[in-house]
């Protein structure tokens, strides 16, 4: 954790102002439910964004729209200069730039850890098995789990599985990583190992959007904290400002609730 | 000719050979087409989905005997001068494909959505998603039900006797007509079916138990 105390120093600051992700006026409906209301968001290269808000506020939906796990009704999504339309080709080109980590890990239970990580390298990037496994081992090593490479997901703890899921996404060398409540399904003693992995990623300059209620992580790592409610981004500011001086009533109420227990 | 001796047993075993062959052919043919039906049933196109659903409903909603008659006589009426063998294989393949397709459709849909989402997030294409992720898991879960259907299919081939196909049941009928000992002959025929089907049932039950233990 020694490293992490310097997390908000210049070494981790946003080096370039190049826009990596741009959402313009996106709207998402689930039947009659308006889940995202005209949401716009710009994320620069190297930026680390924490999205928080009450359940049902649309924060997960927002990041799931970025790699088209949810289809938007209107608005535009541009990732690394590529605009995502509804055709398979543009969806695929965006997905190749975006890595995702899920709340429930979603590892492939019938494949060994090494195959979980190397499959997409072989099938999508068309690498030979040996090449793919070299890359997979490199990223498994990076999340400190290389020794589990030949096991199956069910043989690992939740924290280990989530670190494998992070390695699996990193293998594709994405430009941005999306985290959808990555620690919510974990037992408390395993939360730290996953957050430490994420902090390490942030230190290496990865662009990240994290839906999480880990406010300690937000303070340490985020450039911006966004607060969502009812399908809109109500407030956004630097973490210090966000926690010490929230402006919106809903933000105050939300922070009051989640910080009361910390 | 009124004793049950070696020639009769040999004749029954000849019938058994066709029963086994017909079962294997229709299971393999039904498996291949059934896989396509299952994939069509979970397709993203609602037209394809509905066509597959109609196919399944048609074969599940009508008696096997009607399907046999319609395909057997239908092919002849359509001027296809085919062997009874081909007509019967065709009918059983169609029948098996609908049932296997529906079994596999069910297990594909029983997999957690997260498996598809993770595949999509990794930009795996349709073929890889199905071949590497979805089908290996779905087919494994479906094994007990699939074996159960194979048992049904084995016994179901006895209906082919009605259109004159000489498999085990029809062979039994012929022998019984010759020696006038229906109870003895059909008893033996029944035992032969049982000896084939029972081990399969046990295998399926064991597999089911092993799986429920793994998931516990």
Short mmCIF file of C-alpha atoms in Angstrom, two decimals:
data_model
loop_
_atom_site.label_atom_id
_atom_site.label_comp_id
_atom_site.label_asym_id
_atom_site.label_seq_id
_atom_site.Cartn_x
_atom_site.Cartn_y
_atom_site.Cartn_z
CA UNK A 1 0.00 0.00 0.00
CA UNK A 2 3.02 2.23 0.26
CA UNK A 3 2.87 2.96 -3.43
CA UNK A 4 -0.76 3.86 -3.32
CA UNK A 5 -0.40 6.81 -1.01
CA UNK A 6 1.18 8.73 -3.84
CA UNK A 7 -1.62 7.81 -6.15
CA UNK A 8 -2.83 11.32 -6.77
CA UNK A 9 0.58 12.78 -7.48
CA UNK A 10 1.86 14.03 -10.80
CA UNK A 11 3.02 10.59 -11.93
CA UNK A 12 -0.59 9.51 -12.23
CA UNK A 13 -2.04 12.70 -13.54
CA UNK A 14 -3.59 12.85 -16.96
CA UNK A 15 -0.66 13.35 -19.28
CA UNK A 16 -2.47 14.12 -22.48
CA UNK A 17 -5.76 15.76 -23.08
CA UNK A 18 -6.70 13.43 -25.86
CA UNK A 19 -10.34 12.39 -25.59
CA UNK A 20 -10.70 8.63 -25.46
CA UNK A 21 -14.39 8.21 -24.83
CA UNK A 22 -17.14 10.59 -25.70
CA UNK A 23 -20.81 10.01 -24.95
CA UNK A 24 -23.15 12.59 -26.42
CA UNK A 25 -26.74 12.88 -25.28
CA UNK A 26 -27.33 9.17 -24.93
CA UNK A 27 -30.74 7.84 -24.02
CA UNK A 28 -31.51 4.33 -22.90
CA UNK A 29 -34.91 2.82 -22.23
CA UNK A 30 -35.84 -0.50 -20.65
CA UNK A 31 -39.41 -0.80 -21.88
CA UNK A 32 -41.15 2.18 -20.31
CA UNK A 33 -38.28 2.92 -17.93
CA UNK A 34 -36.02 5.79 -18.97
CA UNK A 35 -32.69 4.46 -17.65
CA UNK A 36 -30.34 7.07 -19.09
CA UNK A 37 -31.60 10.57 -19.76
CA UNK A 38 -29.57 12.55 -22.25
CA UNK A 39 -26.27 11.67 -20.62
CA UNK A 40 -23.04 13.18 -21.94
CA UNK A 41 -19.55 12.37 -20.74
CA UNK A 42 -16.01 12.93 -21.97
CA UNK A 43 -13.14 10.83 -20.71
CA UNK A 44 -9.55 11.74 -21.51
CA UNK A 45 -6.75 9.30 -22.00
CA UNK A 46 -5.32 8.24 -18.66
CA UNK A 47 -8.27 9.54 -16.69
CA UNK A 48 -9.71 7.51 -13.85
CA UNK A 49 -13.37 8.03 -13.21
CA UNK A 50 -15.43 6.69 -10.37
CA UNK A 51 -19.18 6.48 -10.91
CA UNK A 52 -21.36 6.18 -7.86
CA UNK A 53 -24.98 6.60 -6.98
CA UNK A 54 -27.94 4.71 -5.56
CA UNK A 55 -28.99 1.42 -7.11
CA UNK A 56 -31.12 1.88 -10.18
CA UNK A 57 -29.50 5.22 -10.94
CA UNK A 58 -28.14 3.99 -14.27
CA UNK A 59 -24.43 3.81 -13.47
CA UNK A 60 -23.99 0.18 -14.54
CA UNK A 61 -26.18 0.74 -17.57
CA UNK A 62 -24.01 3.70 -18.55
CA UNK A 63 -20.78 1.71 -18.69
CA UNK A 64 -22.53 -1.26 -20.28
CA UNK A 65 -23.58 1.02 -23.13
CA UNK A 66 -19.94 1.89 -23.81
CA UNK A 67 -19.17 -1.60 -25.11
CA UNK A 68 -22.69 -2.21 -26.37
CA UNK A 69 -23.76 -4.78 -23.82
CA UNK A 70 -26.78 -2.50 -23.83
CA UNK A 71 -27.98 -0.77 -26.98
CA UNK A 72 -28.77 2.93 -26.71
CA UNK A 73 -31.87 4.45 -28.26
CA UNK A 74 -30.21 7.66 -29.41
CA UNK A 75 -27.11 9.71 -28.91
CA UNK A 76 -23.57 8.89 -29.99
CA UNK A 77 -20.76 6.90 -28.43
CA UNK A 78 -17.21 7.38 -29.68
CA UNK A 79 -14.31 5.33 -28.35
CA UNK A 80 -10.73 5.98 -29.49
CA UNK A 81 -12.02 7.93 -32.46
CA UNK A 82 -14.41 5.20 -33.58
CA UNK A 83 -18.09 5.95 -33.50
CA UNK A 84 -20.24 3.01 -32.53
CA UNK A 85 -23.25 2.44 -34.75
CA UNK A 86 -25.62 -0.48 -34.53
CA UNK A 87 -23.74 -2.62 -37.04
CA UNK A 88 -21.67 -5.58 -35.89
CA UNK A 89 -18.48 -4.21 -37.40
CA UNK A 90 -18.42 -0.90 -35.55
CA UNK A 91 -19.54 -2.58 -32.32
CA UNK A 92 -16.67 -5.04 -32.66
CA UNK A 93 -14.12 -2.32 -33.36
CA UNK A 94 -15.16 -0.51 -30.18
CA UNK A 95 -15.20 -3.68 -28.09
CA UNK A 96 -11.61 -4.38 -29.07
CA UNK A 97 -10.56 -1.14 -27.37
CA UNK A 98 -12.55 -1.74 -24.21
CA UNK A 99 -11.93 -4.25 -21.42
CA UNK A 100 -14.62 -5.06 -18.90
CA UNK A 101 -14.69 -6.54 -15.41
CA UNK A 102 -18.02 -7.72 -14.04
CA UNK A 103 -19.46 -7.87 -10.57
CA UNK A 104 -19.85 -11.65 -10.78
CA UNK A 105 -16.50 -12.23 -12.55
CA UNK A 106 -18.08 -14.19 -15.43
CA UNK A 107 -15.07 -16.43 -15.91
CA UNK A 108 -15.64 -19.41 -18.19
CA UNK A 109 -16.06 -22.26 -15.67
CA UNK A 110 -15.18 -25.07 -18.09
CA UNK A 111 -11.83 -23.54 -19.09
CA UNK A 112 -8.61 -23.44 -17.11
CA UNK A 113 -7.40 -20.03 -15.95
CA UNK A 114 -4.77 -19.93 -18.68
CA UNK A 115 -7.40 -20.72 -21.33
CA UNK A 116 -9.80 -18.14 -19.91
CA UNK A 117 -7.09 -15.59 -20.59
CA UNK A 118 -5.71 -16.87 -23.88
CA UNK A 119 -8.93 -17.81 -25.70
CA UNK A 120 -9.75 -14.37 -27.08
CA UNK A 121 -6.11 -13.83 -28.10
CA UNK A 122 -6.35 -16.96 -30.21
CA UNK A 123 -9.84 -16.45 -31.57
CA UNK A 124 -9.94 -12.68 -32.00
CA UNK A 125 -6.29 -11.74 -32.50
CA UNK A 126 -5.56 -15.05 -34.24
CA UNK A 127 -2.40 -15.78 -32.24
CA UNK A 128 -0.93 -19.26 -31.99
CA UNK A 129 -1.57 -21.04 -28.72
CA UNK A 130 2.05 -20.62 -27.55
CA UNK A 131 2.13 -16.88 -28.25
CA UNK A 132 -1.26 -16.39 -26.63
CA UNK A 133 -0.17 -18.25 -23.51
CA UNK A 134 2.98 -16.16 -23.17
CA UNK A 135 0.82 -13.03 -23.09
CA UNK A 136 -1.72 -14.64 -20.77
CA UNK A 137 1.03 -15.65 -18.33
CA UNK A 138 2.44 -12.15 -18.39
CA UNK A 139 -0.86 -10.64 -17.29
CA UNK A 140 -1.58 -13.41 -14.79
CA UNK A 141 1.80 -12.63 -13.29
CA UNK A 142 0.91 -8.97 -13.18
CA UNK A 143 -2.16 -9.68 -11.05
CA UNK A 144 -0.01 -12.05 -8.95
CA UNK A 145 -1.89 -15.20 -9.76
CA UNK A 146 0.39 -16.97 -12.23
CA UNK A 147 0.70 -20.04 -10.01
CA UNK A 148 -3.04 -20.75 -10.51
CA UNK A 149 -2.80 -20.86 -14.31
CA UNK A 150 -3.66 -24.54 -14.63
CA UNK A 151 -6.60 -24.56 -12.24
CA UNK A 152 -10.26 -24.09 -13.01
CA UNK A 153 -12.15 -20.98 -11.83
CA UNK A 154 -14.15 -22.89 -9.21
CA UNK A 155 -10.89 -23.84 -7.46
CA UNK A 156 -10.07 -20.18 -6.80
CA UNK A 157 -11.37 -17.75 -4.18
CA UNK A 158 -13.61 -14.88 -5.26
CA UNK A 159 -10.79 -12.36 -5.02
CA UNK A 160 -8.52 -14.57 -7.10
CA UNK A 161 -11.25 -15.08 -9.69
CA UNK A 162 -11.78 -11.36 -10.00
CA UNK A 163 -8.05 -10.81 -10.49
CA UNK A 164 -8.12 -13.44 -13.24
CA UNK A 165 -11.02 -11.56 -14.81
CA UNK A 166 -8.91 -8.39 -14.76
CA UNK A 167 -5.98 -10.26 -16.36
CA UNK A 168 -8.30 -11.75 -18.97
CA UNK A 169 -9.46 -8.28 -20.00
CA UNK A 170 -5.91 -6.87 -19.97
CA UNK A 171 -4.68 -9.62 -22.32
CA UNK A 172 -6.55 -7.91 -25.14
CA UNK A 173 -4.57 -4.73 -24.44
CA UNK A 174 -7.59 -2.44 -24.20
CA UNK A 175 -7.28 1.34 -24.19
CA UNK A 176 -9.85 1.65 -21.45
CA UNK A 177 -11.05 -0.63 -18.65
CA UNK A 178 -14.62 -0.63 -17.37
CA UNK A 179 -15.29 -1.98 -13.89
CA UNK A 180 -18.88 -2.80 -12.99
CA UNK A 181 -18.96 -3.04 -9.18
CA UNK A 182 -15.91 -5.32 -9.16
CA UNK A 183 -15.81 -5.82 -5.40
CA UNK A 184 -19.52 -5.99 -4.52
CA UNK A 185 -19.73 -9.77 -4.80
CA UNK A 186 -16.61 -10.37 -2.71
CA UNK A 187 -16.18 -11.31 0.92
CA UNK A 188 -14.73 -8.33 2.82
CA UNK A 189 -11.27 -9.86 3.25
CA UNK A 190 -10.89 -10.19 -0.51
CA UNK A 191 -11.85 -6.67 -1.46
CA UNK A 192 -8.37 -5.29 -0.81
CA UNK A 193 -6.50 -7.63 -3.16
CA UNK A 194 -8.79 -6.60 -6.03
CA UNK A 195 -8.61 -2.89 -5.22
CA UNK A 196 -4.81 -3.12 -4.98
CA UNK A 197 -4.75 -4.65 -8.45
CA UNK A 198 -6.91 -1.82 -9.75
CA UNK A 199 -4.70 0.78 -8.07
CA UNK A 200 -1.68 -0.82 -9.75
CA UNK A 201 -3.42 -0.47 -13.10
CA UNK A 202 -4.18 3.17 -12.41
CA UNK A 203 -0.54 3.80 -11.55
CA UNK A 204 0.44 2.37 -14.91
CA UNK A 205 -1.71 4.99 -16.60
CA UNK A 206 -4.71 2.88 -17.63
CA UNK A 207 -7.84 4.81 -18.44
CA UNK A 208 -10.54 3.50 -16.14
CA UNK A 209 -14.23 3.96 -15.47
CA UNK A 210 -15.24 2.28 -12.23
CA UNK A 211 -18.72 1.82 -10.88
CA UNK A 212 -18.00 1.29 -7.21
CA UNK A 213 -18.97 2.29 -3.72
CA UNK A 214 -15.41 1.91 -2.44
CA UNK A 215 -14.94 5.52 -1.46
CA UNK A 216 -11.41 4.93 -0.20
CA UNK A 217 -10.51 3.77 -3.68
CA UNK A 218 -12.22 6.81 -5.19
CA UNK A 219 -10.21 9.17 -2.97
CA UNK A 220 -6.94 7.53 -3.81
CA UNK A 221 -7.29 6.91 -7.49
CA UNK A 222 -10.02 8.94 -9.16
CA UNK A 223 -9.46 12.14 -11.10
CA UNK A 224 -13.17 12.73 -11.07
CA UNK A 225 -16.05 11.30 -9.11
CA UNK A 226 -19.43 11.30 -10.82
CA UNK A 227 -22.66 11.00 -8.93
CA UNK A 228 -25.64 9.57 -10.78
CA UNK A 229 -29.29 9.45 -9.84
CA UNK A 230 -32.42 8.78 -11.91
CA UNK A 231 -30.48 8.24 -15.10
CA UNK A 232 -28.56 11.51 -14.97
CA UNK A 233 -25.14 12.67 -13.85
CA UNK A 234 -26.08 15.09 -11.09
CA UNK A 235 -22.66 16.09 -9.89
CA UNK A 236 -19.03 15.65 -10.81
CA UNK A 237 -15.90 16.89 -9.15
CA UNK A 238 -12.43 15.95 -7.95
CA UNK A 239 -12.60 13.44 -5.09
CA UNK A 240 -11.52 15.87 -2.35
CA UNK A 241 -14.14 18.35 -3.40
CA UNK A 242 -16.72 15.62 -3.91
CA UNK A 243 -16.38 14.22 -0.41
CA UNK A 244 -15.77 17.41 1.55
CA UNK A 245 -18.09 19.71 -0.26
CA UNK A 246 -20.90 17.90 -2.12
CA UNK A 247 -23.27 20.36 -3.72
CA UNK A 248 -26.37 18.45 -4.65
CA UNK A 249 -28.84 17.41 -1.96
CA UNK A 250 -29.04 13.89 -3.38
CA UNK A 251 -25.25 13.59 -3.24
CA UNK A 252 -25.20 14.68 0.38
CA UNK A 253 -27.89 12.18 1.28
CA UNK A 254 -26.09 9.40 -0.61
CA UNK A 255 -22.71 10.15 0.97
CA UNK A 256 -24.34 10.34 4.36
CA UNK A 257 -25.73 6.86 3.90
CA UNK A 258 -22.66 5.10 2.58
CA UNK A 259 -20.08 6.89 4.73
CA UNK A 260 -22.06 6.34 7.90
CA UNK A 261 -20.88 2.75 7.91
CA UNK A 262 -17.25 3.31 6.93
CA UNK B 1 -42.03 -75.12 -36.81
CA UNK B 2 -43.49 -74.53 -33.40
CA UNK B 3 -40.46 -74.48 -31.10
CA UNK B 4 -38.42 -71.52 -30.09
CA UNK B 5 -34.90 -72.45 -31.15
CA UNK B 6 -31.70 -71.06 -32.60
CA UNK B 7 -33.17 -69.93 -35.95
CA UNK B 8 -35.79 -67.89 -34.12
CA UNK B 9 -33.20 -66.32 -31.87
CA UNK B 10 -31.06 -65.57 -34.87
CA UNK B 11 -34.02 -63.94 -36.61
CA UNK B 12 -34.68 -61.75 -33.57
CA UNK B 13 -31.03 -60.72 -33.43
CA UNK B 14 -31.24 -59.74 -37.12
CA UNK B 15 -34.15 -57.50 -36.13
CA UNK B 16 -32.13 -56.14 -33.23
CA UNK B 17 -29.39 -55.17 -35.65
CA UNK B 18 -31.82 -52.93 -37.56
CA UNK B 19 -33.21 -51.48 -34.34
CA UNK B 20 -29.72 -50.49 -33.24
CA UNK B 21 -28.78 -49.15 -36.67
CA UNK B 22 -31.99 -47.14 -36.99
CA UNK B 23 -31.45 -45.70 -33.49
CA UNK B 24 -27.86 -44.73 -34.24
CA UNK B 25 -28.68 -43.16 -37.58
CA UNK B 26 -31.60 -41.17 -36.26
CA UNK B 27 -29.68 -40.11 -33.16
CA UNK B 28 -26.72 -38.86 -35.17
CA UNK B 29 -28.86 -37.27 -37.88
CA UNK B 30 -31.21 -35.87 -35.25
CA UNK B 31 -28.22 -34.59 -33.27
CA UNK B 32 -26.79 -32.67 -36.21
CA UNK B 33 -30.11 -31.16 -37.27
CA UNK B 34 -31.16 -30.75 -33.64
CA UNK B 35 -28.07 -28.65 -32.98
CA UNK B 36 -29.05 -26.37 -35.86
CA UNK B 37 -32.62 -26.22 -34.50
CA UNK B 38 -31.32 -25.33 -31.02
CA UNK B 39 -29.09 -22.59 -32.44
CA UNK B 40 -31.97 -21.29 -34.56
CA UNK B 41 -34.20 -21.31 -31.50
CA UNK B 42 -31.80 -18.99 -29.60
CA UNK B 43 -30.97 -16.92 -32.69
CA UNK B 44 -31.13 -13.14 -32.51
CA UNK B 45 -33.53 -13.08 -35.48
CA UNK B 46 -37.11 -13.49 -34.34
CA UNK B 47 -38.15 -14.96 -37.71
CA UNK B 48 -35.61 -17.78 -37.41
CA UNK B 49 -36.57 -18.26 -33.77
CA UNK B 50 -40.22 -18.69 -34.67
CA UNK B 51 -39.54 -21.08 -37.52
CA UNK B 52 -37.52 -23.29 -35.17
CA UNK B 53 -40.22 -23.06 -32.50
CA UNK B 54 -42.84 -24.12 -35.06
CA UNK B 55 -40.70 -27.07 -36.14
CA UNK B 56 -40.32 -28.21 -32.54
CA UNK B 57 -44.01 -27.70 -31.79
CA UNK B 58 -45.01 -29.67 -34.87
CA UNK B 59 -43.01 -32.77 -33.93
CA UNK B 60 -43.68 -32.56 -30.20
CA UNK B 61 -47.39 -31.98 -30.68
CA UNK B 62 -48.16 -34.93 -32.97
CA UNK B 63 -47.82 -38.68 -32.34
CA UNK B 64 -44.68 -40.32 -33.63
CA UNK B 65 -46.87 -42.80 -35.49
CA UNK B 66 -48.54 -40.02 -37.49
CA UNK B 67 -45.14 -38.59 -38.35
CA UNK B 68 -44.05 -42.01 -39.58
CA UNK B 69 -47.17 -42.48 -41.72
CA UNK B 70 -47.03 -39.01 -43.19
CA UNK B 71 -43.36 -39.18 -44.10
CA UNK B 72 -43.53 -42.80 -45.26
CA UNK B 73 -46.59 -42.40 -47.46
CA UNK B 74 -45.95 -38.73 -48.18
CA UNK B 75 -42.59 -39.43 -49.79
CA UNK B 76 -44.22 -42.07 -51.97
CA UNK B 77 -47.07 -39.72 -52.96
CA UNK B 78 -44.54 -37.06 -53.89
CA UNK B 79 -43.12 -39.60 -56.36
CA UNK B 80 -40.00 -40.19 -54.30
CA UNK B 81 -39.51 -43.86 -54.86
CA UNK B 82 -37.44 -44.48 -51.78
CA UNK B 83 -36.62 -47.54 -49.78
CA UNK B 84 -38.51 -48.09 -46.50
CA UNK B 85 -35.15 -47.74 -44.81
CA UNK B 86 -34.61 -44.22 -46.05
CA UNK B 87 -38.19 -43.14 -45.36
CA UNK B 88 -38.07 -44.49 -41.83
CA UNK B 89 -34.62 -43.01 -41.11
CA UNK B 90 -35.85 -39.70 -42.43
CA UNK B 91 -38.90 -39.76 -40.15
CA UNK B 92 -36.93 -40.68 -37.03
CA UNK B 93 -34.22 -38.14 -37.78
CA UNK B 94 -36.83 -35.39 -38.03
CA UNK B 95 -38.47 -36.60 -34.83
CA UNK B 96 -35.18 -36.79 -32.90
CA UNK B 97 -33.99 -33.40 -34.16
CA UNK B 98 -37.05 -31.65 -32.74
CA UNK B 99 -36.68 -33.24 -29.30
CA UNK B 100 -32.89 -32.89 -29.07
CA UNK B 101 -33.16 -29.33 -30.39
CA UNK B 102 -35.59 -28.46 -27.61
CA UNK B 103 -33.48 -30.15 -24.91
CA UNK B 104 -30.39 -28.24 -26.01
CA UNK B 105 -32.31 -24.98 -26.42
CA UNK B 106 -33.27 -25.31 -22.78
CA UNK B 107 -29.76 -25.87 -21.51
CA UNK B 108 -28.31 -23.09 -23.67
CA UNK B 109 -30.85 -20.71 -22.16
CA UNK B 110 -30.15 -21.99 -18.64
CA UNK B 111 -26.56 -20.72 -18.76
CA UNK B 112 -25.97 -17.45 -16.92
CA UNK B 113 -26.23 -14.37 -19.15
CA UNK B 114 -22.80 -13.34 -17.91
CA UNK B 115 -21.20 -16.00 -20.09
CA UNK B 116 -22.53 -14.35 -23.23
CA UNK B 117 -21.74 -10.89 -21.91
CA UNK B 118 -18.15 -11.82 -21.07
CA UNK B 119 -17.76 -13.34 -24.55
CA UNK B 120 -19.13 -10.17 -26.11
CA UNK B 121 -16.93 -7.94 -23.98
CA UNK B 122 -13.91 -9.91 -25.22
CA UNK B 123 -15.24 -9.40 -28.78
CA UNK B 124 -15.44 -13.13 -29.43
CA UNK B 125 -17.49 -13.73 -32.59
CA UNK B 126 -20.63 -15.84 -32.81
CA UNK B 127 -18.86 -19.03 -33.88
CA UNK B 128 -16.28 -18.86 -31.10
CA UNK B 129 -18.88 -17.88 -28.52
CA UNK B 130 -20.97 -20.93 -29.40
CA UNK B 131 -18.17 -23.42 -30.00
CA UNK B 132 -15.83 -22.42 -27.17
CA UNK B 133 -18.12 -21.04 -24.48
CA UNK B 134 -21.83 -21.79 -24.77
CA UNK B 135 -22.15 -25.25 -26.35
CA UNK B 136 -19.49 -27.07 -24.29
CA UNK B 137 -21.25 -25.98 -21.11
CA UNK B 138 -24.79 -26.46 -22.43
CA UNK B 139 -24.18 -29.91 -23.91
CA UNK B 140 -22.54 -31.11 -20.73
CA UNK B 141 -25.52 -30.03 -18.64
CA UNK B 142 -27.86 -31.64 -21.16
CA UNK B 143 -26.18 -35.06 -21.09
CA UNK B 144 -28.61 -36.78 -18.68
CA UNK B 145 -31.63 -35.52 -20.65
CA UNK B 146 -29.94 -36.40 -23.94
CA UNK B 147 -29.26 -39.96 -22.78
CA UNK B 148 -32.84 -40.16 -21.55
CA UNK B 149 -34.05 -39.23 -25.00
CA UNK B 150 -31.76 -41.84 -26.59
CA UNK B 151 -33.53 -44.47 -24.46
CA UNK B 152 -36.93 -43.18 -25.65
CA UNK B 153 -35.69 -43.23 -29.22
CA UNK B 154 -34.46 -46.82 -28.98
CA UNK B 155 -37.87 -47.98 -27.79
CA UNK B 156 -39.61 -45.64 -30.22
CA UNK B 157 -38.08 -47.37 -33.22
CA UNK B 158 -40.45 -50.28 -32.54
CA UNK B 159 -43.20 -48.20 -34.18
CA UNK B 160 -41.40 -48.60 -37.49
CA UNK B 161 -42.78 -52.16 -37.45
CA UNK B 162 -46.14 -50.73 -38.49
CA UNK B 163 -44.91 -49.56 -41.89
CA UNK B 164 -43.32 -52.96 -42.47
CA UNK B 165 -39.80 -52.18 -41.38
CA UNK B 166 -38.39 -55.39 -39.92
CA UNK B 167 -36.67 -54.31 -36.74
CA UNK B 168 -36.73 -56.10 -33.38
CA UNK B 169 -40.44 -55.68 -32.60
CA UNK B 170 -41.56 -56.66 -36.11
CA UNK B 171 -39.19 -59.62 -36.05
CA UNK B 172 -40.81 -60.68 -32.80
CA UNK B 173 -44.24 -60.43 -34.36
CA UNK B 174 -43.18 -62.60 -37.30
CA UNK B 175 -41.65 -65.25 -35.05
CA UNK B 176 -44.67 -65.20 -32.80
CA UNK B 177 -47.00 -65.71 -35.79
CA UNK B 178 -44.91 -68.70 -36.83
CA UNK B 179 -44.69 -70.54 -33.54
CA UNK B 180 -47.86 -69.29 -31.81
CA UNK B 181 -46.14 -68.49 -28.55
CA UNK B 182 -46.69 -64.72 -28.28
CA UNK B 183 -46.04 -64.51 -24.56
CA UNK B 184 -42.70 -66.26 -24.80
CA UNK B 185 -41.55 -64.40 -27.93
CA UNK B 186 -42.64 -60.93 -26.87
CA UNK B 187 -41.24 -61.62 -23.41
CA UNK B 188 -37.86 -62.26 -24.98
CA UNK B 189 -38.19 -59.22 -27.23
CA UNK B 190 -39.00 -57.13 -24.15
CA UNK B 191 -35.98 -58.48 -22.31
CA UNK B 192 -33.72 -57.59 -25.24
CA UNK B 193 -35.03 -53.98 -25.25
CA UNK B 194 -34.55 -53.87 -21.50
CA UNK B 195 -30.97 -55.12 -21.66
CA UNK B 196 -30.12 -52.28 -24.04
CA UNK B 197 -32.10 -49.49 -22.44
CA UNK B 198 -31.56 -50.17 -18.77
CA UNK B 199 -27.77 -49.60 -18.71
CA UNK B 200 -28.29 -46.36 -20.64
CA UNK B 201 -30.84 -45.21 -18.06
CA UNK B 202 -28.47 -46.04 -15.23
CA UNK B 203 -25.67 -44.18 -16.98
CA UNK B 204 -27.90 -41.13 -17.38
CA UNK B 205 -29.03 -41.23 -13.74
CA UNK B 206 -25.44 -41.54 -12.52
CA UNK B 207 -24.36 -38.62 -14.62
CA UNK B 208 -27.24 -36.56 -13.29
CA UNK B 209 -26.29 -37.39 -9.71
CA UNK B 210 -22.63 -36.56 -10.32
CA UNK B 211 -23.60 -33.20 -11.81
CA UNK B 212 -25.90 -32.23 -8.99
CA UNK B 213 -23.08 -33.03 -6.56
CA UNK B 214 -20.68 -30.84 -8.52
CA UNK B 215 -23.10 -27.97 -8.45
CA UNK B 216 -23.85 -28.29 -4.76
#
